[in-house]
Amino acid sequence: MLHSSPSRGEVRLLASLALVLCAVVSLQSQTPPATPSSDGFSFEQLYEIAARDNLQINAVRRRRAVAEAGIQIAGQRPNPDFISAYTRSEPRWQPSVSQLIELGGKRGRRIDVARNELRLTELDLDAALRTLRHDLRAAYFSLTFARNNYELGQQAVAQAKELANIARERFEAGDIAQFEVLQANLGLDRATNDLDRLGNTERIARSTMNQLLNRAPDAPLDLHDSLFSRIGIISTQDLIARSLSQNVELRTAEQLIATEQSRLRLAHAQRVPDLTLEPGLETHDSAFTHPGFKMQVSVGLPIFNRGGADIKKSSAMLEQLQAERDAARQRIASEIARASLNVESARKQVEFYETKLLPDAERVREMANEAYRIGQTSLLSVIDATRNAREVRQAYLQALLDYQNAVADMEQAAGVKM
């Protein structure tokens, strides 16, 4: 039966299909990048990106491979030794093999220690992510703070322009001297200069944020969560209860105790003497025509070193770790209580600005502006009212940032997500 060879068109079609399949497999194997929502990245979205891409976090992740290798090392058995002795007396040649036999479960105890150390590296990663979350939250809302400040600077420029226009109109009408026009223009120049400084502050804050995300310093970054967002009221006692069961610092303290307990068991196992077997042959003996078998057994005698010092040290370390765990529980509860007070105090400051200071300052500015327009007050009064309104607005933004930082501190103290 004859088989026809494929045509060039069929070969090209098959090659194209193969390339398409390879591309599909390659795209499926890549981790899809996090994409912002239509109105920017939320804090949680950026935290996922940072937890994946941050260089310090990835360095901590490498510790797991080291700890896994430590388990393999702990499980290794001792290699045998080949011994060859040649003497002037008979039998002249005595080859043998020496093998150490570990007794008392030492190998299993070593593996237990290595496994507990592996769990510690996993907790190290949780602790590093906890610190990253705190730093990222602070950087996130520092950037929103800088952008809100920049918007406030733009408002100041617009208000300064409005005041300069009013002064020019009154000067042209002959109501005021040129001195007031120059003074209004000076205020506009100062507002414009402040706006440039605020723009640079925003770029610095964005660079700090991008560093945590392992991105280029000037990479664009749209944010979704507002500086004005707030968390709900949280019961301090409920937060303490959650923290005592989930806090990574306490889990690390418990794991350190478990690791030291495994070391103590290993120290007890080390007190059991090991056995060394040395089977061999005796050859080149004129009294015998065939080589003879020999067996030598050696056991260490625990006379001078009985392992008591290692046991004593491990027991003392265990007591120290237990005391440190108890102290950590008390300290964490106190830190959460203080952080909760700071959050509540910051919340009240923000509410006072929103309900009292901001409306009053803006009302005074508008009244002074209108009074100057109709010639009932001086330019200095308008400048003073405008400056006060801007300072109150800046203090309000600072109060909002203080609140977000207080939330970040409380989240880090508790070790749980808010």
CSV table of C-alpha atoms in Angstrom, one decimal:
chain,number,residue,atom,x,y,z
A,1,MET,CA,0.0,0.0,0.0
A,2,LEU,CA,1.4,3.4,-1.0
A,3,HIS,CA,1.4,6.4,1.5
A,4,SER,CA,1.4,9.9,0.0
A,5,SER,CA,3.7,12.5,1.7
A,6,PRO,CA,2.1,15.6,3.2
A,7,SER,CA,2.0,18.7,1.0
A,8,ARG,CA,3.7,22.0,2.0
A,9,GLY,CA,0.4,23.6,2.9
A,10,GLU,CA,-0.4,20.7,5.3
A,11,VAL,CA,3.1,21.0,6.9
A,12,ARG,CA,2.6,24.8,7.4
A,13,LEU,CA,-0.8,24.2,8.9
A,14,LEU,CA,0.5,21.7,11.4
A,15,ALA,CA,3.4,24.0,12.3
A,16,SER,CA,1.0,26.8,13.0
A,17,LEU,CA,-1.2,24.7,15.2
A,18,ALA,CA,1.8,23.6,17.2
A,19,LEU,CA,2.9,27.2,17.7
A,20,VAL,CA,-0.6,28.1,18.9
A,21,LEU,CA,-0.7,25.2,21.3
A,22,CYS,CA,2.7,26.2,22.7
A,23,ALA,CA,1.6,29.8,23.2
A,24,VAL,CA,-1.6,28.7,25.0
A,25,VAL,CA,0.4,26.5,27.3
A,26,SER,CA,2.8,29.2,28.0
A,27,LEU,CA,0.1,31.7,28.8
A,28,GLN,CA,-1.6,29.3,31.1
A,29,SER,CA,1.6,28.6,33.0
A,30,GLN,CA,2.2,32.3,33.7
A,31,THR,CA,0.8,33.9,36.9
A,32,PRO,CA,-1.9,36.4,35.8
A,33,PRO,CA,-1.0,39.9,36.9
A,34,ALA,CA,-3.4,41.6,39.3
A,35,THR,CA,-5.4,44.3,37.5
A,36,PRO,CA,-7.0,47.3,39.2
A,37,SER,CA,-10.7,47.9,39.2
A,38,SER,CA,-12.0,50.6,36.9
A,39,ASP,CA,-11.3,53.3,39.6
A,40,GLY,CA,-7.9,52.0,40.8
A,41,PHE,CA,-6.2,49.5,43.0
A,42,SER,CA,-7.7,48.7,46.4
A,43,PHE,CA,-5.4,48.2,49.4
A,44,GLU,CA,-6.1,44.5,49.4
A,45,GLN,CA,-5.3,44.2,45.7
A,46,LEU,CA,-1.9,45.9,46.2
A,47,TYR,CA,-1.2,43.7,49.2
A,48,GLU,CA,-1.6,40.6,47.1
A,49,ILE,CA,0.8,42.0,44.5
A,50,ALA,CA,3.3,43.0,47.2
A,51,ALA,CA,3.1,39.6,48.9
A,52,ARG,CA,3.9,38.0,45.6
A,53,ASP,CA,6.6,40.4,44.2
A,54,ASN,CA,8.2,42.0,47.2
A,55,LEU,CA,12.0,41.1,47.2
A,56,GLN,CA,12.3,40.9,50.9
A,57,ILE,CA,9.3,38.5,51.1
A,58,ASN,CA,10.7,36.3,48.4
A,59,ALA,CA,14.0,36.2,50.2
A,60,VAL,CA,12.2,34.9,53.3
A,61,ARG,CA,10.5,32.3,51.2
A,62,ARG,CA,13.9,30.9,50.2
A,63,ARG,CA,14.4,29.9,53.8
A,64,ARG,CA,11.9,27.0,53.4
A,65,ALA,CA,14.2,25.3,50.9
A,66,VAL,CA,17.1,25.5,53.4
A,67,ALA,CA,14.9,24.1,56.2
A,68,GLU,CA,13.7,21.2,53.9
A,69,ALA,CA,17.3,20.4,53.1
A,70,GLY,CA,17.9,20.3,56.9
A,71,ILE,CA,15.3,17.6,57.2
A,72,GLN,CA,17.2,15.5,54.6
A,73,ILE,CA,20.5,16.1,56.4
A,74,ALA,CA,19.0,15.1,59.8
A,75,GLY,CA,17.7,11.8,58.3
A,76,GLN,CA,21.1,10.8,56.8
A,77,ARG,CA,22.6,7.6,58.2
A,78,PRO,CA,26.4,7.4,58.9
A,79,ASN,CA,28.6,6.0,56.2
A,80,PRO,CA,30.6,2.9,56.8
A,81,ASP,CA,34.4,3.1,57.0
A,82,PHE,CA,36.7,0.7,55.2
A,83,ILE,CA,39.8,-0.3,57.3
A,84,SER,CA,42.9,-2.1,55.9
A,85,ALA,CA,45.7,-3.1,58.3
A,86,TYR,CA,48.9,-4.8,57.2
A,87,THR,CA,51.3,-6.1,60.0
A,88,ARG,CA,54.6,-8.0,60.3
A,89,SER,CA,53.0,-10.7,62.4
A,90,GLU,CA,50.5,-13.2,61.1
A,91,PRO,CA,47.8,-12.8,60.0
A,92,ARG,CA,49.4,-10.0,58.0
A,93,TRP,CA,46.5,-8.4,56.2
A,94,GLN,CA,43.3,-7.6,58.1
A,95,PRO,CA,40.7,-5.8,56.0
A,96,SER,CA,37.4,-4.8,57.7
A,97,VAL,CA,34.4,-2.5,57.5
A,98,SER,CA,33.3,-0.3,60.4
A,99,GLN,CA,29.6,0.8,60.7
A,100,LEU,CA,28.2,3.0,63.4
A,101,ILE,CA,24.7,1.9,64.6
A,102,GLU,CA,22.8,4.8,66.3
A,103,LEU,CA,20.7,3.6,69.2
A,104,GLY,CA,18.1,5.4,71.3
A,105,GLY,CA,16.1,6.8,68.3
A,106,LYS,CA,18.6,9.6,67.7
A,107,ARG,CA,17.9,9.8,63.9
A,108,GLY,CA,14.1,10.2,64.5
A,109,ARG,CA,14.7,12.9,67.2
A,110,ARG,CA,17.0,14.8,64.8
A,111,ILE,CA,14.3,14.7,62.1
A,112,ASP,CA,11.7,16.0,64.6
A,113,VAL,CA,14.0,19.0,65.4
A,114,ALA,CA,14.4,19.7,61.7
A,115,ARG,CA,10.7,19.5,61.0
A,116,ASN,CA,10.0,21.9,63.8
A,117,GLU,CA,12.6,24.3,62.4
A,118,LEU,CA,10.8,24.1,59.1
A,119,ARG,CA,7.6,25.2,60.8
A,120,LEU,CA,9.5,28.2,62.2
A,121,THR,CA,10.5,29.3,58.7
A,122,GLU,CA,6.9,29.2,57.7
A,123,LEU,CA,6.0,31.4,60.7
A,124,ASP,CA,8.9,33.7,59.7
A,125,LEU,CA,7.1,34.2,56.4
A,126,ASP,CA,3.9,35.1,58.2
A,127,ALA,CA,5.7,37.6,60.4
A,128,ALA,CA,7.4,39.2,57.3
A,129,LEU,CA,4.0,39.4,55.6
A,130,ARG,CA,2.6,41.1,58.7
A,131,THR,CA,5.3,43.7,58.7
A,132,LEU,CA,4.8,44.2,54.9
A,133,ARG,CA,1.1,44.7,55.4
A,134,HIS,CA,1.7,47.4,58.0
A,135,ASP,CA,4.3,49.2,55.9
A,136,LEU,CA,2.1,48.9,52.8
A,137,ARG,CA,-1.0,50.3,54.5
A,138,ALA,CA,1.1,53.3,55.8
A,139,ALA,CA,2.5,53.9,52.3
A,140,TYR,CA,-0.9,53.5,50.7
A,141,PHE,CA,-2.6,56.2,52.8
A,142,SER,CA,0.5,58.4,52.8
A,143,LEU,CA,0.2,58.5,49.0
A,144,THR,CA,-3.5,59.3,49.2
A,145,PHE,CA,-2.7,61.9,51.8
A,146,ALA,CA,-0.1,63.5,49.4
A,147,ARG,CA,-2.6,63.5,46.6
A,148,ASN,CA,-5.3,65.1,48.7
A,149,ASN,CA,-2.8,67.7,49.8
A,150,TYR,CA,-1.9,68.4,46.1
A,151,GLU,CA,-5.6,68.9,45.4
A,152,LEU,CA,-5.8,71.3,48.4
A,153,GLY,CA,-2.8,73.1,46.9
A,154,GLN,CA,-4.7,73.4,43.6
A,155,GLN,CA,-7.7,74.9,45.4
A,156,ALA,CA,-5.4,77.3,47.1
A,157,VAL,CA,-4.0,78.5,43.7
A,158,ALA,CA,-7.6,78.9,42.4
A,159,GLN,CA,-8.6,80.9,45.5
A,160,ALA,CA,-5.5,83.1,45.2
A,161,LYS,CA,-6.3,83.7,41.5
A,162,GLU,CA,-9.9,84.7,42.5
A,163,LEU,CA,-8.6,87.1,45.1
A,164,ALA,CA,-6.0,88.6,42.7
A,165,ASN,CA,-8.8,89.2,40.1
A,166,ILE,CA,-11.0,90.9,42.7
A,167,ALA,CA,-8.1,93.1,43.8
A,168,ARG,CA,-7.4,94.0,40.1
A,169,GLU,CA,-11.0,94.9,39.5
A,170,ARG,CA,-11.2,97.1,42.5
A,171,PHE,CA,-8.0,98.8,41.6
A,172,GLU,CA,-9.2,99.5,38.1
A,173,ALA,CA,-12.4,100.9,39.7
A,174,GLY,CA,-10.2,103.2,41.8
A,175,ASP,CA,-11.4,101.7,45.1
A,176,ILE,CA,-7.9,100.5,46.4
A,177,ALA,CA,-4.3,101.2,46.0
A,178,GLN,CA,-1.9,99.2,43.7
A,179,PHE,CA,-0.2,97.9,46.8
A,180,GLU,CA,-3.1,95.6,47.5
A,181,VAL,CA,-2.9,94.2,43.9
A,182,LEU,CA,0.8,93.5,44.4
A,183,GLN,CA,0.0,91.8,47.7
A,184,ALA,CA,-2.7,89.6,46.2
A,185,ASN,CA,-0.3,88.6,43.3
A,186,LEU,CA,2.4,87.7,45.9
A,187,GLY,CA,-0.1,85.4,47.6
A,188,LEU,CA,-0.8,83.7,44.2
A,189,ASP,CA,3.0,83.2,43.6
A,190,ARG,CA,3.4,81.6,47.0
A,191,ALA,CA,0.4,79.3,46.4
A,192,THR,CA,1.9,78.3,43.0
A,193,ASN,CA,5.3,77.5,44.6
A,194,ASP,CA,3.6,75.4,47.4
A,195,LEU,CA,1.8,73.5,44.7
A,196,ASP,CA,5.1,72.5,43.1
A,197,ARG,CA,6.4,71.3,46.5
A,198,LEU,CA,3.3,69.2,47.1
A,199,GLY,CA,3.7,67.6,43.6
A,200,ASN,CA,7.2,66.5,44.5
A,201,THR,CA,5.9,65.1,47.8
A,202,GLU,CA,3.4,63.0,45.9
A,203,ARG,CA,6.1,61.7,43.6
A,204,ILE,CA,8.2,60.6,46.6
A,205,ALA,CA,5.2,58.9,48.2
A,206,ARG,CA,4.5,57.0,45.0
A,207,SER,CA,8.2,55.9,44.8
A,208,THR,CA,8.0,54.5,48.3
A,209,MET,CA,4.9,52.6,47.4
A,210,ASN,CA,6.3,51.2,44.2
A,211,GLN,CA,9.4,50.0,46.1
A,212,LEU,CA,7.3,47.8,48.3
A,213,LEU,CA,5.6,46.5,45.1
A,214,ASN,CA,8.9,45.9,43.3
A,215,ARG,CA,8.0,48.3,40.5
A,216,ALA,CA,9.8,51.2,38.9
A,217,PRO,CA,9.8,54.3,41.2
A,218,ASP,CA,7.9,56.4,38.7
A,219,ALA,CA,5.4,53.7,37.6
A,220,PRO,CA,1.8,55.1,37.6
A,221,LEU,CA,-0.4,54.0,40.5
A,222,ASP,CA,-4.1,54.6,40.6
A,223,LEU,CA,-5.7,54.0,44.1
A,224,HIS,CA,-9.2,53.1,44.9
A,225,ASP,CA,-9.5,53.3,48.7
A,226,SER,CA,-9.9,56.9,50.0
A,227,LEU,CA,-8.2,58.6,52.8
A,228,PHE,CA,-11.7,59.2,54.1
A,229,SER,CA,-12.6,55.5,54.5
A,230,ARG,CA,-12.9,54.1,58.0
A,231,ILE,CA,-13.3,50.7,59.6
A,232,GLY,CA,-16.3,49.9,61.8
A,233,ILE,CA,-16.2,49.9,65.6
A,234,ILE,CA,-14.2,47.0,66.9
A,235,SER,CA,-14.6,45.5,70.4
A,236,THR,CA,-11.2,45.6,72.1
A,237,GLN,CA,-11.8,42.4,74.1
A,238,ASP,CA,-12.9,40.6,70.9
A,239,LEU,CA,-9.8,41.8,69.1
A,240,ILE,CA,-7.6,40.6,72.0
A,241,ALA,CA,-9.3,37.2,71.9
A,242,ARG,CA,-8.7,36.9,68.2
A,243,SER,CA,-5.1,38.0,68.5
A,244,LEU,CA,-4.3,35.5,71.3
A,245,SER,CA,-5.4,32.7,69.0
A,246,GLN,CA,-4.1,33.9,65.7
A,247,ASN,CA,-1.2,36.3,66.3
A,248,VAL,CA,1.9,35.1,64.5
A,249,GLU,CA,4.2,36.3,67.3
A,250,LEU,CA,2.4,34.0,69.8
A,251,ARG,CA,2.3,31.1,67.3
A,252,THR,CA,6.1,31.6,66.8
A,253,ALA,CA,6.6,31.5,70.6
A,254,GLU,CA,4.6,28.2,70.8
A,255,GLN,CA,6.6,26.8,67.9
A,256,LEU,CA,9.9,27.8,69.5
A,257,ILE,CA,8.7,25.9,72.6
A,258,ALA,CA,7.8,22.8,70.5
A,259,THR,CA,11.2,23.0,68.8
A,260,GLU,CA,13.1,23.2,72.1
A,261,GLN,CA,11.1,20.3,73.4
A,262,SER,CA,12.2,18.2,70.4
A,263,ARG,CA,15.8,19.3,71.1
A,264,LEU,CA,15.4,18.2,74.7
A,265,ARG,CA,14.2,14.7,73.6
A,266,LEU,CA,17.2,14.6,71.3
A,267,ALA,CA,19.5,15.4,74.2
A,268,HIS,CA,18.0,12.5,76.2
A,269,ALA,CA,18.5,10.2,73.2
A,270,GLN,CA,22.1,11.3,72.9
A,271,ARG,CA,22.8,9.8,76.3
A,272,VAL,CA,22.3,6.3,74.9
A,273,PRO,CA,25.7,5.0,73.7
A,274,ASP,CA,26.0,4.1,70.0
A,275,LEU,CA,27.2,0.7,68.8
A,276,THR,CA,30.1,0.3,66.3
A,277,LEU,CA,30.3,-3.0,64.4
A,278,GLU,CA,33.5,-3.9,62.6
A,279,PRO,CA,33.3,-7.2,60.6
A,280,GLY,CA,36.4,-8.2,58.7
A,281,LEU,CA,38.8,-10.9,57.5
A,282,GLU,CA,42.2,-12.2,58.6
A,283,THR,CA,44.4,-13.3,55.6
A,284,HIS,CA,48.0,-14.3,54.8
A,285,ASP,CA,48.3,-16.6,57.8
A,286,SER,CA,50.6,-19.7,57.4
A,287,ALA,CA,48.6,-21.6,59.9
A,288,PHE,CA,45.4,-21.4,57.9
A,289,THR,CA,44.8,-22.1,54.2
A,290,HIS,CA,41.7,-19.9,54.0
A,291,PRO,CA,40.9,-16.4,55.2
A,292,GLY,CA,39.3,-16.2,58.7
A,293,PHE,CA,36.3,-14.1,59.7
A,294,LYS,CA,36.6,-11.7,62.6
A,295,MET,CA,34.1,-9.4,64.4
A,296,GLN,CA,34.8,-6.4,66.6
A,297,VAL,CA,32.2,-4.6,68.6
A,298,SER,CA,32.8,-1.2,70.4
A,299,VAL,CA,30.5,0.7,72.6
A,300,GLY,CA,31.2,4.2,74.1
A,301,LEU,CA,31.3,4.3,77.9
A,302,PRO,CA,29.4,7.3,79.4
A,303,ILE,CA,31.9,7.9,82.2
A,304,PHE,CA,33.1,11.5,81.7
A,305,ASN,CA,30.4,12.9,79.5
A,306,ARG,CA,26.9,11.6,80.2
A,307,GLY,CA,25.0,14.4,78.3
A,308,GLY,CA,23.7,16.0,81.5
A,309,ALA,CA,24.9,19.5,80.6
A,310,ASP,CA,23.0,19.5,77.2
A,311,ILE,CA,19.8,18.3,79.0
A,312,LYS,CA,20.2,21.0,81.6
A,313,LYS,CA,20.8,23.7,79.0
A,314,SER,CA,17.8,22.6,76.9
A,315,SER,CA,15.5,22.5,80.0
A,316,ALA,CA,16.6,26.0,81.0
A,317,MET,CA,16.0,27.3,77.5
A,318,LEU,CA,12.5,25.7,77.6
A,319,GLU,CA,11.6,27.5,80.8
A,320,GLN,CA,12.9,30.8,79.3
A,321,LEU,CA,10.8,30.4,76.1
A,322,GLN,CA,7.7,29.6,78.2
A,323,ALA,CA,8.3,32.7,80.3
A,324,GLU,CA,8.8,34.8,77.1
A,325,ARG,CA,5.6,33.5,75.7
A,326,ASP,CA,3.6,34.5,78.8
A,327,ALA,CA,5.2,37.9,78.7
A,328,ALA,CA,4.4,38.3,75.0
A,329,ARG,CA,0.7,37.4,75.7
A,330,GLN,CA,0.5,40.2,78.3
A,331,ARG,CA,2.4,42.7,76.2
A,332,ILE,CA,0.2,42.1,73.1
A,333,ALA,CA,-3.0,42.5,75.0
A,334,SER,CA,-1.7,45.8,76.4
A,335,GLU,CA,-0.5,47.0,72.9
A,336,ILE,CA,-3.9,46.2,71.4
A,337,ALA,CA,-5.7,48.1,74.2
A,338,ARG,CA,-3.4,51.2,73.6
A,339,ALA,CA,-3.8,50.9,69.9
A,340,SER,CA,-7.6,50.8,70.2
A,341,LEU,CA,-7.5,54.0,72.3
A,342,ASN,CA,-5.4,55.7,69.7
A,343,VAL,CA,-7.8,54.7,66.9
A,344,GLU,CA,-10.8,55.9,68.9
A,345,SER,CA,-9.1,59.2,69.7
A,346,ALA,CA,-8.1,59.7,66.0
A,347,ARG,CA,-11.7,59.0,65.0
A,348,LYS,CA,-13.0,61.6,67.3
A,349,GLN,CA,-10.5,64.2,66.0
A,350,VAL,CA,-11.7,63.5,62.4
A,351,GLU,CA,-15.3,63.8,63.4
A,352,PHE,CA,-14.7,67.1,65.2
A,353,TYR,CA,-13.1,68.6,62.1
A,354,GLU,CA,-15.9,67.4,59.9
A,355,THR,CA,-18.8,68.6,62.1
A,356,LYS,CA,-17.3,71.8,63.5
A,357,LEU,CA,-13.9,73.2,62.3
A,358,LEU,CA,-14.2,72.7,58.5
A,359,PRO,CA,-17.7,74.2,58.0
A,360,ASP,CA,-16.9,77.2,60.3
A,361,ALA,CA,-13.5,77.9,58.6
A,362,GLU,CA,-15.0,77.7,55.1
A,363,ARG,CA,-17.9,80.0,56.1
A,364,VAL,CA,-15.6,82.6,57.5
A,365,ARG,CA,-13.5,82.5,54.3
A,366,GLU,CA,-16.5,82.9,52.0
A,367,MET,CA,-17.9,85.8,54.1
A,368,ALA,CA,-14.5,87.6,54.1
A,369,ASN,CA,-14.2,87.1,50.3
A,370,GLU,CA,-17.6,88.6,49.7
A,371,ALA,CA,-17.0,91.5,52.1
A,372,TYR,CA,-13.8,92.4,50.3
A,373,ARG,CA,-15.6,92.3,47.0
A,374,ILE,CA,-18.0,95.0,48.1
A,375,GLY,CA,-15.4,97.0,50.0
A,376,GLN,CA,-16.5,96.2,53.5
A,377,THR,CA,-13.2,94.7,54.7
A,378,SER,CA,-9.4,94.9,54.0
A,379,LEU,CA,-7.3,92.5,51.9
A,380,LEU,CA,-5.4,91.4,55.0
A,381,SER,CA,-8.6,90.1,56.5
A,382,VAL,CA,-9.4,88.0,53.4
A,383,ILE,CA,-5.8,86.6,53.3
A,384,ASP,CA,-6.0,85.7,57.0
A,385,ALA,CA,-9.4,84.0,56.6
A,386,THR,CA,-8.1,82.1,53.5
A,387,ARG,CA,-5.0,81.0,55.3
A,388,ASN,CA,-7.0,79.8,58.3
A,389,ALA,CA,-9.3,77.8,56.1
A,390,ARG,CA,-6.4,76.2,54.3
A,391,GLU,CA,-4.6,75.3,57.5
A,392,VAL,CA,-7.8,73.8,59.0
A,393,ARG,CA,-8.2,71.7,55.8
A,394,GLN,CA,-4.5,70.6,56.0
A,395,ALA,CA,-5.0,69.7,59.7
A,396,TYR,CA,-8.1,67.7,58.7
A,397,LEU,CA,-6.1,65.7,56.2
A,398,GLN,CA,-3.4,65.1,58.8
A,399,ALA,CA,-6.0,63.8,61.2
A,400,LEU,CA,-7.3,61.4,58.5
A,401,LEU,CA,-3.7,60.1,58.0
A,402,ASP,CA,-3.2,59.8,61.7
A,403,TYR,CA,-6.4,57.7,61.9
A,404,GLN,CA,-5.2,55.4,59.1
A,405,ASN,CA,-1.8,55.0,60.7
A,406,ALA,CA,-3.5,54.2,64.0
A,407,VAL,CA,-5.5,51.5,62.3
A,408,ALA,CA,-2.3,50.1,60.8
A,409,ASP,CA,-0.6,50.1,64.2
A,410,MET,CA,-3.6,48.3,65.7
A,411,GLU,CA,-3.6,45.7,63.0
A,412,GLN,CA,0.1,45.0,63.4
A,413,ALA,CA,-0.3,44.8,67.2
A,414,ALA,CA,-3.1,42.4,66.9
A,415,GLY,CA,-1.6,40.4,64.1
A,416,VAL,CA,-5.0,39.9,62.4
A,417,LYS,CA,-6.7,41.7,59.5
A,418,MET,CA,-9.0,44.5,60.3
